[in-house]
């Protein structure tokens, strides 16, 4: 068998090849490539899918994060609470604005431990950033309640959770702003870089719409120093095609993950858990193993590719050495970094591929 890769983006493309190709040709022939009807349509469709009043398309998920904090006026001297075990872009969204990240340990579902938030609140705390990691919704009732009681802004990093729900409510709608990435490997993936924010706040949506286009609403009338962060027509058009199939694609992945949950029986492996009231859209299927590096090598020898999400937690990365953290400061986060492993999962995975992955893991 050819090597089983951790992810296969080509498979998802071929599932709807004709529609993607038709849309690409339509956009190419339209003669309009930035800020046009494809973007307007996608923003309307995505806002409606998520259940938000407004969606503003941006160039990436990182842009969505930093522009969200900029729009909320969070900057130097302000603190933002975030979980330690996230992708580093979540933290960069905070620090690009000059604000300080304050790390909280994750719970057993890999999301922010809501019970550990309040002890980190100071008079400088301005916001909480909840990351719905790997595709599962965080404990949003509690997080939202804490933000309300302490008068904090709530931002959600939904880069991995398109359509995931907590108690029936879609992630991205709990707080002030929901930030999305459409990086190709995400569950709603573009064919290049793309992102968006959703919000119910008209003023915030308006600010972000102006900010993404050099701070101008009317051409050459610049009201503020903004960014060039526009979701282009090609990506917006292709995302509209994929959005139609997003629930179907999540259901397909759910079937694969239910098989993994049922059929991986190796005692050395800890399987992911699902929180009561939360839905999981399975951006990644993340197992834990004390001898993770050895397991990874073993799987590689058997032609099964895996990825570690993420091997170096942000507080120990070189980029954030200036924050002064050292090993041992966030023990749960660090233990996860040493034991997590994402096993192959993608739309269009064959039964043979999954049989093989399950058999090889059980034989470890
Ligand atoms: C992918 C990702 C981002 C960044 O998105 P880009 O589009 O790659 O900039 C931010 N946060 C999380 C949790 C992500 O997974």
GROMACS .gro file of C-alpha atoms and ligand atoms in nm:
model
  379
    1UNK     CA    1   0.000   0.000   0.000
    2UNK     CA    2   0.124   0.352  -0.069
    3UNK     CA    3   0.209   0.558   0.239
    4UNK     CA    4  -0.094   0.679   0.432
    5UNK     CA    5  -0.055   1.051   0.485
    6UNK     CA    6  -0.190   1.233   0.791
    7UNK     CA    7  -0.405   1.441   0.557
    8UNK     CA    8  -0.498   1.424   0.186
    9UNK     CA    9  -0.634   1.752   0.055
   10UNK     CA   10  -0.660   1.618  -0.301
   11UNK     CA   11  -0.928   1.368  -0.195
   12UNK     CA   12  -1.163   1.645  -0.082
   13UNK     CA   13  -1.107   1.829  -0.409
   14UNK     CA   14  -1.192   1.527  -0.623
   15UNK     CA   15  -1.515   1.470  -0.430
   16UNK     CA   16  -1.652   1.788  -0.597
   17UNK     CA   17  -1.403   1.840  -0.876
   18UNK     CA   18  -1.649   1.956  -1.143
   19UNK     CA   19  -1.807   2.224  -0.926
   20UNK     CA   20  -1.473   2.358  -0.804
   21UNK     CA   21  -1.336   2.374  -1.158
   22UNK     CA   22  -1.647   2.542  -1.293
   23UNK     CA   23  -1.635   2.805  -1.017
   24UNK     CA   24  -1.264   2.871  -1.075
   25UNK     CA   25  -1.320   2.924  -1.447
   26UNK     CA   26  -1.621   3.149  -1.379
   27UNK     CA   27  -1.413   3.368  -1.147
   28UNK     CA   28  -1.121   3.380  -1.394
   29UNK     CA   29  -1.353   3.486  -1.673
   30UNK     CA   30  -1.541   3.743  -1.463
   31UNK     CA   31  -1.263   4.001  -1.477
   32UNK     CA   32  -1.326   4.089  -1.109
   33UNK     CA   33  -1.088   3.943  -0.851
   34UNK     CA   34  -1.103   4.144  -0.526
   35UNK     CA   35  -1.406   4.271  -0.325
   36UNK     CA   36  -1.682   4.155  -0.558
   37UNK     CA   37  -1.995   3.944  -0.563
   38UNK     CA   38  -1.828   3.614  -0.476
   39UNK     CA   39  -1.708   3.763  -0.148
   40UNK     CA   40  -2.043   3.927  -0.076
   41UNK     CA   41  -2.225   3.598  -0.139
   42UNK     CA   42  -1.985   3.392   0.068
   43UNK     CA   43  -2.005   3.637   0.360
   44UNK     CA   44  -2.385   3.615   0.356
   45UNK     CA   45  -2.384   3.237   0.331
   46UNK     CA   46  -2.125   3.189   0.604
   47UNK     CA   47  -2.294   3.435   0.844
   48UNK     CA   48  -2.618   3.248   0.793
   49UNK     CA   49  -2.452   2.908   0.839
   50UNK     CA   50  -2.291   3.017   1.167
   51UNK     CA   51  -2.595   3.211   1.285
   52UNK     CA   52  -2.428   3.552   1.310
   53UNK     CA   53  -2.555   3.881   1.175
   54UNK     CA   54  -2.230   3.977   1.002
   55UNK     CA   55  -1.934   3.804   0.840
   56UNK     CA   56  -1.630   3.989   0.709
   57UNK     CA   57  -1.392   3.793   0.488
   58UNK     CA   58  -1.021   3.839   0.559
   59UNK     CA   59  -0.692   3.711   0.423
   60UNK     CA   60  -0.618   3.455   0.696
   61UNK     CA   61  -0.708   3.323   1.039
   62UNK     CA   62  -0.420   3.509   1.199
   63UNK     CA   63  -0.549   3.834   1.049
   64UNK     CA   64  -0.895   3.756   1.188
   65UNK     CA   65  -0.745   3.718   1.536
   66UNK     CA   66  -0.529   4.028   1.547
   67UNK     CA   67  -0.786   4.247   1.374
   68UNK     CA   68  -1.048   4.123   1.626
   69UNK     CA   69  -0.840   4.243   1.920
   70UNK     CA   70  -0.757   4.565   1.737
   71UNK     CA   71  -1.129   4.626   1.678
   72UNK     CA   72  -1.194   4.569   2.048
   73UNK     CA   73  -0.926   4.826   2.134
   74UNK     CA   74  -0.707   4.579   2.320
   75UNK     CA   75  -0.340   4.674   2.322
   76UNK     CA   76  -0.035   4.757   2.534
   77UNK     CA   77  -0.095   4.712   2.908
   78UNK     CA   78  -0.395   4.483   2.851
   79UNK     CA   79  -0.406   4.112   2.932
   80UNK     CA   80  -0.590   3.843   2.740
   81UNK     CA   81  -0.651   3.499   2.890
   82UNK     CA   82  -0.592   3.206   2.654
   83UNK     CA   83  -0.520   2.836   2.690
   84UNK     CA   84  -0.157   2.726   2.688
   85UNK     CA   85  -0.199   2.438   2.442
   86UNK     CA   86  -0.307   2.623   2.131
   87UNK     CA   87  -0.160   2.687   1.789
   88UNK     CA   88   0.078   2.981   1.823
   89UNK     CA   89  -0.131   3.200   1.590
   90UNK     CA   90  -0.391   3.238   1.867
   91UNK     CA   91  -0.124   3.398   2.085
   92UNK     CA   92   0.017   3.610   1.802
   93UNK     CA   93  -0.330   3.758   1.750
   94UNK     CA   94  -0.295   3.898   2.102
   95UNK     CA   95   0.070   4.004   2.099
   96UNK     CA   96   0.070   4.172   1.755
   97UNK     CA   97  -0.146   4.437   1.924
   98UNK     CA   98   0.103   4.475   2.208
   99UNK     CA   99  -0.126   4.302   2.460
  100UNK     CA  100  -0.002   4.030   2.698
  101UNK     CA  101  -0.122   3.668   2.684
  102UNK     CA  102  -0.201   3.506   3.019
  103UNK     CA  103  -0.200   3.129   2.990
  104UNK     CA  104  -0.450   2.892   3.146
  105UNK     CA  105  -0.412   2.513   3.147
  106UNK     CA  106  -0.639   2.298   2.928
  107UNK     CA  107  -0.901   2.053   3.049
  108UNK     CA  108  -0.921   1.685   2.957
  109UNK     CA  109  -1.093   1.779   2.628
  110UNK     CA  110  -0.789   1.986   2.517
  111UNK     CA  111  -0.986   2.311   2.558
  112UNK     CA  112  -0.952   2.594   2.810
  113UNK     CA  113  -1.013   2.478   3.167
  114UNK     CA  114  -1.298   2.712   3.258
  115UNK     CA  115  -1.247   2.646   3.630
  116UNK     CA  116  -0.892   2.784   3.606
  117UNK     CA  117  -0.982   3.116   3.441
  118UNK     CA  118  -1.096   3.327   3.735
  119UNK     CA  119  -0.775   3.294   3.936
  120UNK     CA  120  -0.590   3.454   3.641
  121UNK     CA  121  -0.809   3.763   3.618
  122UNK     CA  122  -0.639   4.089   3.722
  123UNK     CA  123  -0.738   4.452   3.682
  124UNK     CA  124  -0.555   4.447   3.348
  125UNK     CA  125  -0.757   4.158   3.204
  126UNK     CA  126  -0.964   4.275   2.908
  127UNK     CA  127  -1.067   3.956   2.727
  128UNK     CA  128  -1.074   3.577   2.711
  129UNK     CA  129  -0.981   3.397   2.390
  130UNK     CA  130  -1.145   3.053   2.377
  131UNK     CA  131  -0.992   2.816   2.120
  132UNK     CA  132  -1.213   2.525   2.016
  133UNK     CA  133  -0.913   2.303   1.963
  134UNK     CA  134  -0.916   2.003   1.726
  135UNK     CA  135  -1.282   2.072   1.639
  136UNK     CA  136  -1.458   2.032   1.972
  137UNK     CA  137  -1.655   2.316   2.129
  138UNK     CA  138  -1.519   2.449   2.461
  139UNK     CA  139  -1.718   2.469   2.783
  140UNK     CA  140  -1.888   2.787   2.666
  141UNK     CA  141  -2.162   2.823   2.928
  142UNK     CA  142  -1.899   2.864   3.195
  143UNK     CA  143  -1.660   3.075   2.987
  144UNK     CA  144  -1.938   3.307   2.883
  145UNK     CA  145  -2.065   3.341   3.239
  146UNK     CA  146  -1.717   3.434   3.367
  147UNK     CA  147  -1.675   3.697   3.095
  148UNK     CA  148  -2.013   3.845   3.177
  149UNK     CA  149  -1.950   3.861   3.552
  150UNK     CA  150  -1.607   4.021   3.510
  151UNK     CA  151  -1.704   4.246   3.223
  152UNK     CA  152  -1.452   4.089   2.982
  153UNK     CA  153  -1.468   4.069   2.605
  154UNK     CA  154  -1.502   3.717   2.467
  155UNK     CA  155  -1.330   3.621   2.141
  156UNK     CA  156  -1.348   3.271   1.996
  157UNK     CA  157  -1.077   3.112   1.783
  158UNK     CA  158  -1.287   2.888   1.558
  159UNK     CA  159  -1.007   2.809   1.313
  160UNK     CA  160  -1.066   2.438   1.383
  161UNK     CA  161  -1.435   2.437   1.474
  162UNK     CA  162  -1.648   2.542   1.174
  163UNK     CA  163  -2.001   2.443   1.272
  164UNK     CA  164  -1.919   2.277   1.607
  165UNK     CA  165  -2.181   2.350   1.872
  166UNK     CA  166  -2.213   2.377   2.249
  167UNK     CA  167  -2.564   2.313   2.385
  168UNK     CA  168  -2.700   2.365   2.035
  169UNK     CA  169  -2.530   2.701   1.979
  170UNK     CA  170  -2.264   2.734   1.708
  171UNK     CA  171  -1.909   2.827   1.807
  172UNK     CA  172  -1.827   3.179   1.699
  173UNK     CA  173  -2.157   3.321   1.829
  174UNK     CA  174  -2.096   3.310   2.205
  175UNK     CA  175  -1.888   3.622   2.240
  176UNK     CA  176  -1.811   3.953   2.074
  177UNK     CA  177  -1.622   3.813   1.775
  178UNK     CA  178  -1.565   3.468   1.624
  179UNK     CA  179  -1.243   3.423   1.424
  180UNK     CA  180  -1.215   3.169   1.145
  181UNK     CA  181  -0.935   3.034   0.928
  182UNK     CA  182  -0.997   2.869   0.592
  183UNK     CA  183  -0.641   2.745   0.553
  184UNK     CA  184  -0.657   2.448   0.314
  185UNK     CA  185  -0.635   2.179   0.582
  186UNK     CA  186  -0.916   2.322   0.798
  187UNK     CA  187  -1.260   2.161   0.786
  188UNK     CA  188  -1.382   2.448   0.569
  189UNK     CA  189  -1.067   2.482   0.362
  190UNK     CA  190  -0.989   2.716   0.074
  191UNK     CA  191  -0.730   2.654  -0.197
  192UNK     CA  192  -0.493   2.908  -0.051
  193UNK     CA  193  -0.498   3.139   0.252
  194UNK     CA  194  -0.828   3.279   0.374
  195UNK     CA  195  -1.010   3.374   0.695
  196UNK     CA  196  -1.308   3.565   0.834
  197UNK     CA  197  -1.465   3.712   1.142
  198UNK     CA  198  -1.828   3.684   1.243
  199UNK     CA  199  -2.007   3.916   1.485
  200UNK     CA  200  -2.353   4.043   1.574
  201UNK     CA  201  -2.217   4.391   1.643
  202UNK     CA  202  -2.279   4.625   1.352
  203UNK     CA  203  -2.014   4.877   1.463
  204UNK     CA  204  -1.745   4.609   1.494
  205UNK     CA  205  -1.834   4.462   1.155
  206UNK     CA  206  -1.819   4.805   0.998
  207UNK     CA  207  -1.481   4.882   1.157
  208UNK     CA  208  -1.332   4.551   1.040
  209UNK     CA  209  -1.469   4.597   0.688
  210UNK     CA  210  -1.296   4.935   0.669
  211UNK     CA  211  -0.980   4.815   0.842
  212UNK     CA  212  -0.922   4.525   0.601
  213UNK     CA  213  -0.910   4.764   0.306
  214UNK     CA  214  -0.641   5.014   0.411
  215UNK     CA  215  -0.883   5.181   0.646
  216UNK     CA  216  -1.104   5.311   0.370
  217UNK     CA  217  -1.474   5.280   0.306
  218UNK     CA  218  -1.470   5.507   0.007
  219UNK     CA  219  -1.175   5.466  -0.229
  220UNK     CA  220  -0.880   5.694  -0.145
  221UNK     CA  221  -1.059   5.832   0.162
  222UNK     CA  222  -0.856   5.666   0.438
  223UNK     CA  223  -1.003   5.708   0.784
  224UNK     CA  224  -0.743   5.504   0.972
  225UNK     CA  225  -0.422   5.308   0.924
  226UNK     CA  226  -0.554   4.966   0.832
  227UNK     CA  227  -0.433   4.650   0.665
  228UNK     CA  228  -0.460   4.481   0.330
  229UNK     CA  229  -0.648   4.173   0.443
  230UNK     CA  230  -0.915   4.091   0.187
  231UNK     CA  231  -1.055   3.750   0.108
  232UNK     CA  232  -1.018   3.731  -0.271
  233UNK     CA  233  -1.290   3.638  -0.518
  234UNK     CA  234  -1.133   3.307  -0.617
  235UNK     CA  235  -1.110   3.178  -0.260
  236UNK     CA  236  -1.453   3.317  -0.170
  237UNK     CA  237  -1.612   3.145  -0.470
  238UNK     CA  238  -1.444   2.812  -0.398
  239UNK     CA  239  -1.538   2.840  -0.030
  240UNK     CA  240  -1.904   2.889  -0.128
  241UNK     CA  241  -1.888   2.558  -0.313
  242UNK     CA  242  -1.731   2.381  -0.018
  243UNK     CA  243  -1.968   2.537   0.236
  244UNK     CA  244  -2.260   2.355   0.072
  245UNK     CA  245  -2.096   2.025   0.161
  246UNK     CA  246  -1.952   2.119   0.499
  247UNK     CA  247  -2.207   1.930   0.712
  248UNK     CA  248  -2.187   1.629   0.484
  249UNK     CA  249  -1.807   1.634   0.510
  250UNK     CA  250  -1.825   1.659   0.890
  251UNK     CA  251  -2.065   1.361   0.898
  252UNK     CA  252  -1.825   1.159   0.685
  253UNK     CA  253  -1.537   1.236   0.923
  254UNK     CA  254  -1.762   1.154   1.220
  255UNK     CA  255  -1.813   0.803   1.081
  256UNK     CA  256  -1.435   0.752   1.055
  257UNK     CA  257  -1.378   0.886   1.407
  258UNK     CA  258  -1.649   0.669   1.558
  259UNK     CA  259  -1.467   0.372   1.407
  260UNK     CA  260  -1.139   0.487   1.561
  261UNK     CA  261  -1.309   0.536   1.899
  262UNK     CA  262  -1.463   0.189   1.887
  263UNK     CA  263  -1.188  -0.012   1.724
  264UNK     CA  264  -0.863   0.129   1.863
  265UNK     CA  265  -0.826  -0.085   2.175
  266UNK     CA  266  -0.454  -0.061   2.255
  267UNK     CA  267  -0.411   0.007   2.628
  268UNK     CA  268  -0.108   0.226   2.561
  269UNK     CA  269  -0.330   0.473   2.376
  270UNK     CA  270  -0.565   0.729   2.531
  271UNK     CA  271  -0.850   0.817   2.297
  272UNK     CA  272  -1.008   1.165   2.273
  273UNK     CA  273  -1.319   1.233   2.483
  274UNK     CA  274  -1.629   1.431   2.396
  275UNK     CA  275  -1.776   1.673   2.647
  276UNK     CA  276  -2.141   1.644   2.733
  277UNK     CA  277  -2.333   1.908   2.538
  278UNK     CA  278  -2.048   1.966   2.291
  279UNK     CA  279  -2.026   1.855   1.931
  280UNK     CA  280  -1.697   1.766   1.767
  281UNK     CA  281  -1.634   1.825   1.398
  282UNK     CA  282  -1.306   1.633   1.414
  283UNK     CA  283  -1.057   1.872   1.265
  284UNK     CA  284  -0.804   1.626   1.406
  285UNK     CA  285  -0.828   1.288   1.575
  286UNK     CA  286  -0.577   1.332   1.857
  287UNK     CA  287  -0.466   1.034   2.065
  288UNK     CA  288  -0.227   1.040   2.358
  289UNK     CA  289   0.054   0.797   2.434
  290UNK     CA  290   0.332   0.814   2.697
  291UNK     CA  291   0.580   0.674   2.446
  292UNK     CA  292   0.452   0.905   2.172
  293UNK     CA  293   0.783   0.956   1.989
  294UNK     CA  294   0.840   0.581   1.976
  295UNK     CA  295   0.483   0.522   1.852
  296UNK     CA  296   0.532   0.788   1.585
  297UNK     CA  297   0.852   0.620   1.463
  298UNK     CA  298   0.682   0.279   1.463
  299UNK     CA  299   0.389   0.411   1.256
  300UNK     CA  300   0.625   0.581   1.014
  301UNK     CA  301   0.812   0.251   0.963
  302UNK     CA  302   0.474   0.093   0.882
  303UNK     CA  303   0.407   0.368   0.625
  304UNK     CA  304   0.159   0.565   0.833
  305UNK     CA  305   0.224   0.938   0.860
  306UNK     CA  306   0.122   1.130   1.172
  307UNK     CA  307   0.160   1.488   1.299
  308UNK     CA  308   0.207   1.641   1.645
  309UNK     CA  309  -0.033   1.929   1.712
  310UNK     CA  310   0.173   2.092   1.866
  311UNK     CA  311   0.520   1.986   1.982
  312UNK     CA  312   0.629   2.321   2.135
  313UNK     CA  313   0.367   2.512   2.335
  314UNK     CA  314   0.368   2.888   2.266
  315UNK     CA  315   0.498   2.983   2.615
  316UNK     CA  316   0.815   2.778   2.549
  317UNK     CA  317   0.865   2.887   2.188
  318UNK     CA  318   1.158   3.105   2.092
  319UNK     CA  319   0.917   3.371   1.970
  320UNK     CA  320   0.785   3.418   2.324
  321UNK     CA  321   1.109   3.382   2.518
  322UNK     CA  322   1.061   3.751   2.608
  323UNK     CA  323   0.763   3.653   2.826
  324UNK     CA  324   1.008   3.471   3.053
  325UNK     CA  325   0.840   3.131   3.089
  326UNK     CA  326   1.038   2.817   3.165
  327UNK     CA  327   0.972   2.447   3.141
  328UNK     CA  328   0.737   2.332   3.418
  329UNK     CA  329   0.534   2.654   3.428
  330UNK     CA  330   0.234   2.491   3.254
  331UNK     CA  331   0.262   2.120   3.338
  332UNK     CA  332  -0.064   2.002   3.178
  333UNK     CA  333   0.003   2.193   2.857
  334UNK     CA  334   0.358   2.057   2.848
  335UNK     CA  335   0.245   1.700   2.914
  336UNK     CA  336   0.002   1.725   2.622
  337UNK     CA  337   0.281   1.858   2.397
  338UNK     CA  338   0.487   1.549   2.484
  339UNK     CA  339   0.208   1.291   2.439
  340UNK     CA  340  -0.039   1.403   2.170
  341UNK     CA  341  -0.043   1.257   1.820
  342UNK     CA  342  -0.283   1.322   1.530
  343UNK     CA  343  -0.348   1.010   1.325
  344UNK     CA  344  -0.460   1.003   0.958
  345UNK     CA  345  -0.801   1.159   0.901
  346UNK     CA  346  -0.945   1.320   0.589
  347UNK     CA  347  -1.248   1.324   0.368
  348UNK     CA  348  -1.225   1.050   0.111
  349UNK     CA  349  -1.031   0.812   0.339
  350UNK     CA  350  -1.084   0.455   0.218
  351UNK     CA  351  -1.198   0.163   0.431
  352UNK     CA  352  -0.872  -0.019   0.351
  353UNK     CA  353  -0.668   0.278   0.473
  354UNK     CA  354  -0.862   0.295   0.797
  355UNK     CA  355  -0.851  -0.082   0.854
  356UNK     CA  356  -0.474  -0.069   0.815
  357UNK     CA  357  -0.427   0.228   1.053
  358UNK     CA  358  -0.643   0.060   1.320
  359UNK     CA  359  -0.466  -0.279   1.287
  360UNK     CA  360  -0.118  -0.128   1.302
  361UNK     CA  361  -0.201   0.091   1.605
  362UNK     CA  362  -0.355  -0.204   1.789
  363UNK     CA  363  -0.044  -0.412   1.718
  364UNK     CA  364   0.185  -0.152   1.880
  365LIG     C1  365  -0.492   2.755   1.163
  365LIG     C2  366  -0.511   2.823   1.292
  365LIG     C3  367  -0.494   2.961   1.305
  365LIG     C4  368  -0.435   3.048   1.198
  365LIG     O1  369  -0.502   3.047   1.077
  365LIG     P1  370  -0.424   3.088   0.942
  365LIG     O2  371  -0.534   3.099   0.842
  365LIG     O3  372  -0.327   2.980   0.913
  365LIG     O4  373  -0.357   3.219   0.968
  365LIG     C5  374  -0.525   3.019   1.427
  365LIG     N1  375  -0.566   2.946   1.531
  365LIG     C6  376  -0.581   2.812   1.523
  365LIG     C7  377  -0.632   2.738   1.641
  365LIG     C8  378  -0.553   2.747   1.403
  365LIG     O5  379  -0.567   2.614   1.396
   0.00000   0.00000   0.00000
